[in-house]
Short mmCIF file of C-alpha atoms and ligand atoms in Angstrom, two decimals:
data_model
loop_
_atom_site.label_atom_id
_atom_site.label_comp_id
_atom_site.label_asym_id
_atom_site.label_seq_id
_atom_site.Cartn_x
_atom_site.Cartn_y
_atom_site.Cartn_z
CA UNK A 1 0.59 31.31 -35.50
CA UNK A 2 0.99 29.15 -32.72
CA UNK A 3 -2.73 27.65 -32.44
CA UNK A 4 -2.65 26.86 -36.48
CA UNK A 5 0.99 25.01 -35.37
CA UNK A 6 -1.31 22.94 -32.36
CA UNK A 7 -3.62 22.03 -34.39
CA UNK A 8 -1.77 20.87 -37.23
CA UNK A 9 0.49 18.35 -35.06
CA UNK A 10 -2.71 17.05 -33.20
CA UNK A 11 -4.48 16.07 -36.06
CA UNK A 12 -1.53 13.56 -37.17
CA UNK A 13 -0.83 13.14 -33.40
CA UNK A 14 -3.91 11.43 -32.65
CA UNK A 15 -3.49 9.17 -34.86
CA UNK A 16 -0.46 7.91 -33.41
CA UNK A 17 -1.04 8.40 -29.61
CA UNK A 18 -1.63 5.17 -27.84
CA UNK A 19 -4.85 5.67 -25.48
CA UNK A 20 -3.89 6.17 -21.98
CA UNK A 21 -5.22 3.35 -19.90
CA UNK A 22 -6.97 4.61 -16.84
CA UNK A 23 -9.02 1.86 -16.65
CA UNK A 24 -10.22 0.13 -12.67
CA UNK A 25 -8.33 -3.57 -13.59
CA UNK A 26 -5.70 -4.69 -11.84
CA UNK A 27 -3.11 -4.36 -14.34
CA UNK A 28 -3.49 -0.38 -14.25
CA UNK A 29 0.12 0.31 -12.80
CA UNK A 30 1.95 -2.25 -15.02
CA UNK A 31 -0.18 -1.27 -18.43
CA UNK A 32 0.05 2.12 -18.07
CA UNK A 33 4.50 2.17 -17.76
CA UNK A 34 4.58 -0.25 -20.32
CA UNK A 35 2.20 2.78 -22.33
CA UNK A 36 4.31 5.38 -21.31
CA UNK A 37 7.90 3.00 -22.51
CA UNK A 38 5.42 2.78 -25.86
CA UNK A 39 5.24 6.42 -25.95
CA UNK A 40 8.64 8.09 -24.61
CA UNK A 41 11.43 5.39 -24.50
CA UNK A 42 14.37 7.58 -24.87
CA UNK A 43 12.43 9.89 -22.13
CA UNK A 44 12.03 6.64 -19.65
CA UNK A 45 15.06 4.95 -19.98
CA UNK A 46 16.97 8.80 -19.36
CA UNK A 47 14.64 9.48 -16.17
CA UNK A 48 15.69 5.77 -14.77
CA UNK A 49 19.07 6.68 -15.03
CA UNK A 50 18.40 9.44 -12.84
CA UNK A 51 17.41 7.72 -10.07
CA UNK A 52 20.13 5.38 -9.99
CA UNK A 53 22.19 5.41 -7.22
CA UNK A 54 25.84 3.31 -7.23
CA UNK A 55 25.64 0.94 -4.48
CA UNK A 56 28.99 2.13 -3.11
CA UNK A 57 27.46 5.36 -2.37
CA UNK A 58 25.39 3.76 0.05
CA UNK A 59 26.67 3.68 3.74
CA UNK A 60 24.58 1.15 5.01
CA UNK A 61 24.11 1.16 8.88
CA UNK A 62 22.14 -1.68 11.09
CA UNK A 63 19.42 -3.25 10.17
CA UNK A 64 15.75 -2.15 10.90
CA UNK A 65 14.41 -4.94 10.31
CA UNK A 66 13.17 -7.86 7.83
CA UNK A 67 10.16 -8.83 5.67
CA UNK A 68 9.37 -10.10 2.81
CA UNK A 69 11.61 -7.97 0.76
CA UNK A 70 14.73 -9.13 2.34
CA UNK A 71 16.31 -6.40 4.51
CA UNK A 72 16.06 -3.10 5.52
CA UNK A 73 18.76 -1.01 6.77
CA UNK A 74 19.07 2.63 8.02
CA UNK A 75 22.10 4.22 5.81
CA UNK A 76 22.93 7.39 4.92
CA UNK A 77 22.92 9.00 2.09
CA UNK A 78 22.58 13.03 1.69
CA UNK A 79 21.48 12.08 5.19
CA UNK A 80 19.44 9.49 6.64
CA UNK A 81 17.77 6.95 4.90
CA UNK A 82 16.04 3.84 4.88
CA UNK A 83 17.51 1.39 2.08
CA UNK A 84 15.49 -1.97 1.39
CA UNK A 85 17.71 -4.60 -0.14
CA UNK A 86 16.17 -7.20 -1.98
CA UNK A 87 16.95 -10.73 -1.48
CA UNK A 88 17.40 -11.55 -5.26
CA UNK A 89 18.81 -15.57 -4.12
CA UNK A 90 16.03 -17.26 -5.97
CA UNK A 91 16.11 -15.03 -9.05
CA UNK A 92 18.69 -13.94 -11.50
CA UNK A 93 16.73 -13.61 -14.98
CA UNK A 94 16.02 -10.30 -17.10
CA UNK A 95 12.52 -11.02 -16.84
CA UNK A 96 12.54 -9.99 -12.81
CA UNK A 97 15.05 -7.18 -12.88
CA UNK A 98 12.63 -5.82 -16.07
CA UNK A 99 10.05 -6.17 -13.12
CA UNK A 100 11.83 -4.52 -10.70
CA UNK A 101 12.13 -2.03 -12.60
CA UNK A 102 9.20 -1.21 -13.50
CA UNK A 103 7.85 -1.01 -9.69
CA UNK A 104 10.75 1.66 -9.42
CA UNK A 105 9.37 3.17 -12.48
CA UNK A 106 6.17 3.79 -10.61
CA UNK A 107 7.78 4.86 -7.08
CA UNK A 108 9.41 7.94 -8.91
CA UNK A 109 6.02 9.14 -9.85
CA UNK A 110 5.09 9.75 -6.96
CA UNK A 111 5.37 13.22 -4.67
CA UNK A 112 2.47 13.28 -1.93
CA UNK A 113 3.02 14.24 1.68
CA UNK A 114 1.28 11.02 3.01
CA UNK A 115 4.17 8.78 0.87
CA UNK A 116 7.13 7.91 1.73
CA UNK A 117 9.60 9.92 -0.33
CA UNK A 118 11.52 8.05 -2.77
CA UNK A 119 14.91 8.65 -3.42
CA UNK A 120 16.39 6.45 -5.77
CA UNK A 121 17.14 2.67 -6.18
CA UNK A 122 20.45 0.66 -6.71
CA UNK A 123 19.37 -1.52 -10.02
CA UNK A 124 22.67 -3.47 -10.99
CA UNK A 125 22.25 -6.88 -10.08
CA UNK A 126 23.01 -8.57 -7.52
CA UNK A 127 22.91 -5.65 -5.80
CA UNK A 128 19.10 -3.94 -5.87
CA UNK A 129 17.96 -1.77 -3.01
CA UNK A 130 15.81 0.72 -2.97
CA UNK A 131 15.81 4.24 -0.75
CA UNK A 132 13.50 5.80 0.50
CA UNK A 133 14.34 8.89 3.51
CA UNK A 134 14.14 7.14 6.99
CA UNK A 135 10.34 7.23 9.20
CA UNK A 136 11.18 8.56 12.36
CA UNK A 137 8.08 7.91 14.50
CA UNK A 138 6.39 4.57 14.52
CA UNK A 139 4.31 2.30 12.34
CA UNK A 140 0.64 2.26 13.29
CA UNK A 141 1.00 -1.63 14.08
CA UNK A 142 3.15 -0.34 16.52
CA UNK A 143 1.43 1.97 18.09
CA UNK A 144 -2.05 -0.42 17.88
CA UNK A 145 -0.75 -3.58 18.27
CA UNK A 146 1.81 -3.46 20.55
CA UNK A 147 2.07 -0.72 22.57
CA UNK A 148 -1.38 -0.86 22.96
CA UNK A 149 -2.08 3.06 22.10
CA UNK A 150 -5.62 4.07 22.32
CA UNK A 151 -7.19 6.17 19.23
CA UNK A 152 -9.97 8.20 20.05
CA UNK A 153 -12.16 9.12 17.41
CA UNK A 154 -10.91 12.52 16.63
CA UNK A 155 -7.57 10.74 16.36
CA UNK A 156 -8.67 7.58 14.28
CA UNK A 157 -10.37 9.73 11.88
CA UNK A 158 -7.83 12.34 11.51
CA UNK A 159 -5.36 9.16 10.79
CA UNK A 160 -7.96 7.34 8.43
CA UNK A 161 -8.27 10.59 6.37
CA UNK A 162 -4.56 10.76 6.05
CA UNK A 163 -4.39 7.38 4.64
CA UNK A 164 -7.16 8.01 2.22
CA UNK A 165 -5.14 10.61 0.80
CA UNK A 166 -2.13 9.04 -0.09
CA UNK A 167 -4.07 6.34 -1.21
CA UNK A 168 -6.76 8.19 -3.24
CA UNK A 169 -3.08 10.33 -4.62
CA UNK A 170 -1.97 7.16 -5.51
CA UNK A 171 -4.99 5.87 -7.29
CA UNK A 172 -5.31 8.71 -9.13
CA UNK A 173 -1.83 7.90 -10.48
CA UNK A 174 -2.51 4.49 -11.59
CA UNK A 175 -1.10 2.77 -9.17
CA UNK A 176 -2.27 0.21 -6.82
CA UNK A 177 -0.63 -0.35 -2.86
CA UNK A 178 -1.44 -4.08 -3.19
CA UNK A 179 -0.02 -4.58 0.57
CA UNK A 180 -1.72 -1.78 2.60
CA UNK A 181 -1.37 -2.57 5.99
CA UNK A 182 -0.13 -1.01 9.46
CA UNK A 183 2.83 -2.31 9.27
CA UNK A 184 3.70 -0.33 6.36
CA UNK A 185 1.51 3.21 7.76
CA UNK A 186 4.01 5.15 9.48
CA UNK A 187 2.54 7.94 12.04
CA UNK A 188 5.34 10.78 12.42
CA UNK A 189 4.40 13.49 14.92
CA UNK A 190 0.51 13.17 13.93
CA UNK A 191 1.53 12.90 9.53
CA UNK A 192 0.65 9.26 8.21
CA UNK A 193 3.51 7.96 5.89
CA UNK A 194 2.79 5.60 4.03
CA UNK A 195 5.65 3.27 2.44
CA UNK A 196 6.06 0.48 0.50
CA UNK A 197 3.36 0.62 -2.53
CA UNK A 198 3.49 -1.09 -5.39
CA UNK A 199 6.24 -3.29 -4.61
CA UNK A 200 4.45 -6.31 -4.00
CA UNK A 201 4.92 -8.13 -7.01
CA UNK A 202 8.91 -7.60 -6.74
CA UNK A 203 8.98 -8.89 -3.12
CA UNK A 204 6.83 -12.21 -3.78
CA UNK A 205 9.36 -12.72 -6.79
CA UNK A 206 12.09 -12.79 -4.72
CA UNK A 207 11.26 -14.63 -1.73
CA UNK A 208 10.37 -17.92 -3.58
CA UNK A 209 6.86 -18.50 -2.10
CA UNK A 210 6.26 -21.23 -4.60
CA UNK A 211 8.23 -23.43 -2.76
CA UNK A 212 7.17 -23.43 0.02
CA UNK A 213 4.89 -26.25 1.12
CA UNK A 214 2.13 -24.61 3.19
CA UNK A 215 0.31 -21.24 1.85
CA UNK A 216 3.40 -19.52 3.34
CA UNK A 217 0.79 -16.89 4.77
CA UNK A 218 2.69 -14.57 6.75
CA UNK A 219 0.87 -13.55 10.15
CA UNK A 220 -1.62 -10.53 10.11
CA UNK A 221 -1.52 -10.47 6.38
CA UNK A 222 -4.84 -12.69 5.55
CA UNK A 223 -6.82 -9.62 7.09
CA UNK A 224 -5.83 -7.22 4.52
CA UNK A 225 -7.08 -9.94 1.89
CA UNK A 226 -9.95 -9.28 -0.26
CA UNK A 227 -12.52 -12.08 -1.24
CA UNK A 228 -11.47 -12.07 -4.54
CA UNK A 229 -7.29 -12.17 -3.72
CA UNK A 230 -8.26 -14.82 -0.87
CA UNK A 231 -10.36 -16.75 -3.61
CA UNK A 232 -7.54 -16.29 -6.08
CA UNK A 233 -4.95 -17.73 -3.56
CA UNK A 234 -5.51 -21.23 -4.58
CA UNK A 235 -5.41 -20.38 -7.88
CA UNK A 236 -2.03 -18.03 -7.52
CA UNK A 237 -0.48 -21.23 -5.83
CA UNK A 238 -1.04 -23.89 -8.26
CA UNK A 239 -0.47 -21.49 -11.31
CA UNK A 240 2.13 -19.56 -10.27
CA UNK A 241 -0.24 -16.54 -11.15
CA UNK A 242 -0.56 -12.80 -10.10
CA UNK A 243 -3.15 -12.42 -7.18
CA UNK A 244 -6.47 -10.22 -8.73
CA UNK A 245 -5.00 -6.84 -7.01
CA UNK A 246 -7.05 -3.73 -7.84
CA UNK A 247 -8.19 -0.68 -6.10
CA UNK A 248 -11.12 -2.44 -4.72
CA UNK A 249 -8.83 -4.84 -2.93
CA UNK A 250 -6.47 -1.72 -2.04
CA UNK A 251 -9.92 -0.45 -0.24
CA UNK A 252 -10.86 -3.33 1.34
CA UNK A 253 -7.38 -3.36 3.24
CA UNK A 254 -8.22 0.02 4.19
CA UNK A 255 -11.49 -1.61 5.88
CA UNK A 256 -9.10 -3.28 8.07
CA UNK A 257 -7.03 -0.59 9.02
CA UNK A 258 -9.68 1.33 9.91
CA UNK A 259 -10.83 -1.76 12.38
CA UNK A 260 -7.65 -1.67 13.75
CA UNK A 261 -7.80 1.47 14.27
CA UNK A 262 -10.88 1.54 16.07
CA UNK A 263 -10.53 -1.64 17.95
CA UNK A 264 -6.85 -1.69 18.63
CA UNK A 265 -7.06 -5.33 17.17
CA UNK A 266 -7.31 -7.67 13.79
CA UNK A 267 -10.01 -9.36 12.25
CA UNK A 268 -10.49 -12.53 12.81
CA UNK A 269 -8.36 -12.36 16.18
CA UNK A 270 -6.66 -15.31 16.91
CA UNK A 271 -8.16 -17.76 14.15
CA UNK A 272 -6.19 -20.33 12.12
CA UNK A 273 -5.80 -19.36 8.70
CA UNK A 274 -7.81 -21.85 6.93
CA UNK A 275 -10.85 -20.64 8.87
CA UNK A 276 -10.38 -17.01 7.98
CA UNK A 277 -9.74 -18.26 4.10
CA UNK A 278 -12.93 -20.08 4.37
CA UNK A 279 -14.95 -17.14 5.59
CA UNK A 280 -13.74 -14.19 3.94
CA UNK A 281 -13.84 -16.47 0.39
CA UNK A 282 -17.59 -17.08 1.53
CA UNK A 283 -18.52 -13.37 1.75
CA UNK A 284 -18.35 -13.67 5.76
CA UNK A 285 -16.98 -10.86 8.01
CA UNK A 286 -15.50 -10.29 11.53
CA UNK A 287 -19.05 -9.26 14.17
CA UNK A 288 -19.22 -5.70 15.10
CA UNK A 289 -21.73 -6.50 17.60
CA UNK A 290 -18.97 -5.71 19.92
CA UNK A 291 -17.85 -2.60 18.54
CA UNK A 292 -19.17 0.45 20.27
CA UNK A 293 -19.32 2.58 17.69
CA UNK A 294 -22.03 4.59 15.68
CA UNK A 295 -23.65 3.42 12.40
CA UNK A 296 -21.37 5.94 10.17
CA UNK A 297 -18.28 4.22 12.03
CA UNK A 298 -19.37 0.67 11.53
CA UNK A 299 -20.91 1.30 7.99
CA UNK A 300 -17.55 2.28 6.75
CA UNK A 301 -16.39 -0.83 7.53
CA UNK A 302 -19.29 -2.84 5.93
CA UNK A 303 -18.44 -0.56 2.53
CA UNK A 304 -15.11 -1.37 2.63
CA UNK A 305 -15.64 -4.95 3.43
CA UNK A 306 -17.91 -5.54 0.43
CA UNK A 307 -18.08 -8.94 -1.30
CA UNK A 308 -18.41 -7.35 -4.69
CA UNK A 309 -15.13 -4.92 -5.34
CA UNK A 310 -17.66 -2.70 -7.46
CA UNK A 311 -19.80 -2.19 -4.35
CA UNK A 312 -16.72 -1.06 -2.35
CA UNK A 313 -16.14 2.72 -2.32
CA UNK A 314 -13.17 4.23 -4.32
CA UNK A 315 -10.83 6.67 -2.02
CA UNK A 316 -12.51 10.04 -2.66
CA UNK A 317 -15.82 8.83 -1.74
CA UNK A 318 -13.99 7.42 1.64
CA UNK A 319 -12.91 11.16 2.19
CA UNK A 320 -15.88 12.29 1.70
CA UNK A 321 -17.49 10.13 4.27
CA UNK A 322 -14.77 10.38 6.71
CA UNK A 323 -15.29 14.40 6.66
CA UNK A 324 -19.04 14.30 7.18
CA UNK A 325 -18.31 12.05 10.41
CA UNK A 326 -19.29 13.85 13.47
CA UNK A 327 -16.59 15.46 14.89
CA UNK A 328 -16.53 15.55 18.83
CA UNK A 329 -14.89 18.53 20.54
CA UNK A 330 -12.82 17.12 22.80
CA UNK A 331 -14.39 18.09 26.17
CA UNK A 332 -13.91 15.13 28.66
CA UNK A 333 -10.52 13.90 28.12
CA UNK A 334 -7.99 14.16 24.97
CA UNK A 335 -7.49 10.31 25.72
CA UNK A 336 -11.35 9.13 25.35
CA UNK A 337 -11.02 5.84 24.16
CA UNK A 338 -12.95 4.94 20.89
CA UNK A 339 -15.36 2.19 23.06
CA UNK A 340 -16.69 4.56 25.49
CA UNK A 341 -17.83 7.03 22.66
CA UNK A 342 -21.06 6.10 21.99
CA UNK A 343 -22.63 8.95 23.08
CA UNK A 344 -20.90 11.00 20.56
CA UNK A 345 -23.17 11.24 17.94
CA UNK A 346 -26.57 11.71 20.55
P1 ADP B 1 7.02 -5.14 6.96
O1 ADP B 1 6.44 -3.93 6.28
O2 ADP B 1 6.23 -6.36 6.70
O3 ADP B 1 7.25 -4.88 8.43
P2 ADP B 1 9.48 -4.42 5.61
O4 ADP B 1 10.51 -5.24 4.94
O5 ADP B 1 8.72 -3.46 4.75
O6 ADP B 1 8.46 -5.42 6.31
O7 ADP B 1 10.12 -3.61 6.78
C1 ADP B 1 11.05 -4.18 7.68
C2 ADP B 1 11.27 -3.24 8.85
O8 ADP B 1 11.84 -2.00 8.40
C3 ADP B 1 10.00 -2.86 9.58
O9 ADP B 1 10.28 -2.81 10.97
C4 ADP B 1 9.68 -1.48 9.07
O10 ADP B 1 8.96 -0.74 10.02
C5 ADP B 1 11.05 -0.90 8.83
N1 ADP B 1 11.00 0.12 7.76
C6 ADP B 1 10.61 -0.06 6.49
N2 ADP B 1 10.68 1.07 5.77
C7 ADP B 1 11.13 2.03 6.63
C8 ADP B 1 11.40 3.45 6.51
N3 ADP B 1 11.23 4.11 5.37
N4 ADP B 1 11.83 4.11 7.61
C9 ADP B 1 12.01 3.44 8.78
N5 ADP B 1 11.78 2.13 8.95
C10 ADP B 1 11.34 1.42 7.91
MG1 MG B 2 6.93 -2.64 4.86
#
């Protein structure tokens, strides 16, 4: 009896059932809650709820640091924690708290050991934080760019693969990263974290770029920067518009990761921003003439790189690439530095 009752409800169901959007555009995370507030709204106003937390439950401890967000704390809260507090100054409409909720809309849906686990967010304005539990080791900008830690390629690849996990999870969940970076790629006892997806939107909403009279680039950010966001830039400035996010450009940042990653340094190194604008708009990319790395290393980046977004690979293909890599036993020294490994693949 129960298969005549399924089949009953689906045939009236289907009629009803909005499509689920799983579509490559930019808009993927943002269409498909708004599709899911279409379909359950009792269901997704209850499960917010849920992940409030009152902002006096908070103990908030020193500050970790600052970016575009506003600030971020360590706190404690059924134990340590990291809470981000937004700096809502320029903005006090419905329109951005509807926003911000949303982003938190898509944290909660999210459960993959290469993310940083969510744990709730404080949503009555003027008080909105979100917390996440508290990244012990170091960021991989860290580690890279500032202590000046050498990756071999066993390392680098065993990181890279990490990454692509998370972010291939997180794809496959409809949502983009739109800021992947190293400063947001934790590295805890050899486990990538990664933190802060998704969020983007929220955090240029509340620290009133538009004002600003220059491009208000933050450093080592351009990198990260597809073609089409760093052509859309202009456009995003005058207009006031969204930049073109999607998972191409999510890939692309990946691209530079891996460079860091392999060169302990950014693209671009040490150019003004205008020029890297100019070049990466014009389809240009950093030399790896001086990269001493094999083809399969360096074509990576070229993939990743792409001009076109459709030419880019999507995350699973990056896996599957990054697992065919040859993978040197570690014979010489557990330190080999990545430019000295050329010989690995003769
Ligand atoms: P950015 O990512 O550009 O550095 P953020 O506002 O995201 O700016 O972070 C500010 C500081 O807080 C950084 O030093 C970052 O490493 C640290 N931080 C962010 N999230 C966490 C976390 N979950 N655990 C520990 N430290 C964190
Ligand atoms: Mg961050």
């Amino acid at each position: 009896e129960r298969t005549a009752s399924v089949s009953g409800s689906t045939s009236t169901d289907s009629d009803r059932t909005p499509v689920r959007v799983d579509s490559q555009d930019s808009q993927v995370s943002d269409t498909e809650t708004i599709t899911d507030g279409h379909r359950w709204p009792r269901q997704n106003s209850l499960s917010m709820r849920e992940w409030d937390i009152p902002y006096d439950e908070l103990q908030i401890g020193d500050e970790i640091g600052a970016g575009r967000f506003g600030k971020v704390y360590r706190g404690y809260w059924h134990g340590d924690v990291a809470i981000k507090v937004l700096n809502m100054e320029y903005v006090n409409d419905e329109k951005t708290l509807e926003h911000f909720k949303m982003e938190v809309s898509t944290f909660r849906k999210t459960r993959h050991e290469n993310l940083v686990l969510f744990m709730g967010a404080c949503m009555k304005p003027p008080r909105l934080a979100i917390v996440t539990s508290l990244s012990k080791g170091n960021t991989l900008y860290t580690l890279i760019h500032l202590r000046k830690d050498k990756f071999n390629m066993n390392k680098t690849t065993i990181v890279a693969q990490q990454i692509a996990q998370g972010m291939g999870y997180l794809h496959a969940k409809g949502i983009l990263h739109k800021d992947l970076k190293t400063k947001n790629i934790f590295l805890e006892n050899g486990k990538v974290v990664i933190t802060d997806f998704g969020l983007f939107s929220v955090t240029k909403l509340c620290h009133g770029n538009r004002k600003g009279d220059s491009l208000g680039i933050p450093p080592g950010w351009l990198c990260y920067l597809a073609p089409e966001l760093v052509r859309s830039l202009h456009a995003h400035q005058a207009h006031n518009e969204d930049l073109a996010f999607g998972k191409a450009s999510d890939v692309y940042a990946f691209g530079t990761v891996w460079y860091e990653l392999l060169c302990g340094e950014w693209p671009f190194k040490g150019q003004p921003p205008e020029a890297i604008i100019w070049q990466v708009g014009k389809g240009m990319k950093q030399p790896l003439a001086n990269l001493q790395a094999s083809r399969d290393v360096k074509d990576i980046l070229m993939l990743c790189w792409s001009f076109h977004a459709k030419d880019r690979p999507d995350f699973i293909r990056l896996l599957n690439i990054l697992d065919k890599l040859p993978k040197k036993r570690l014979a010489r020294s557990p330190s080999h530095p990545i430019h000295l490994s050329r010989s690995a693949e003769s």
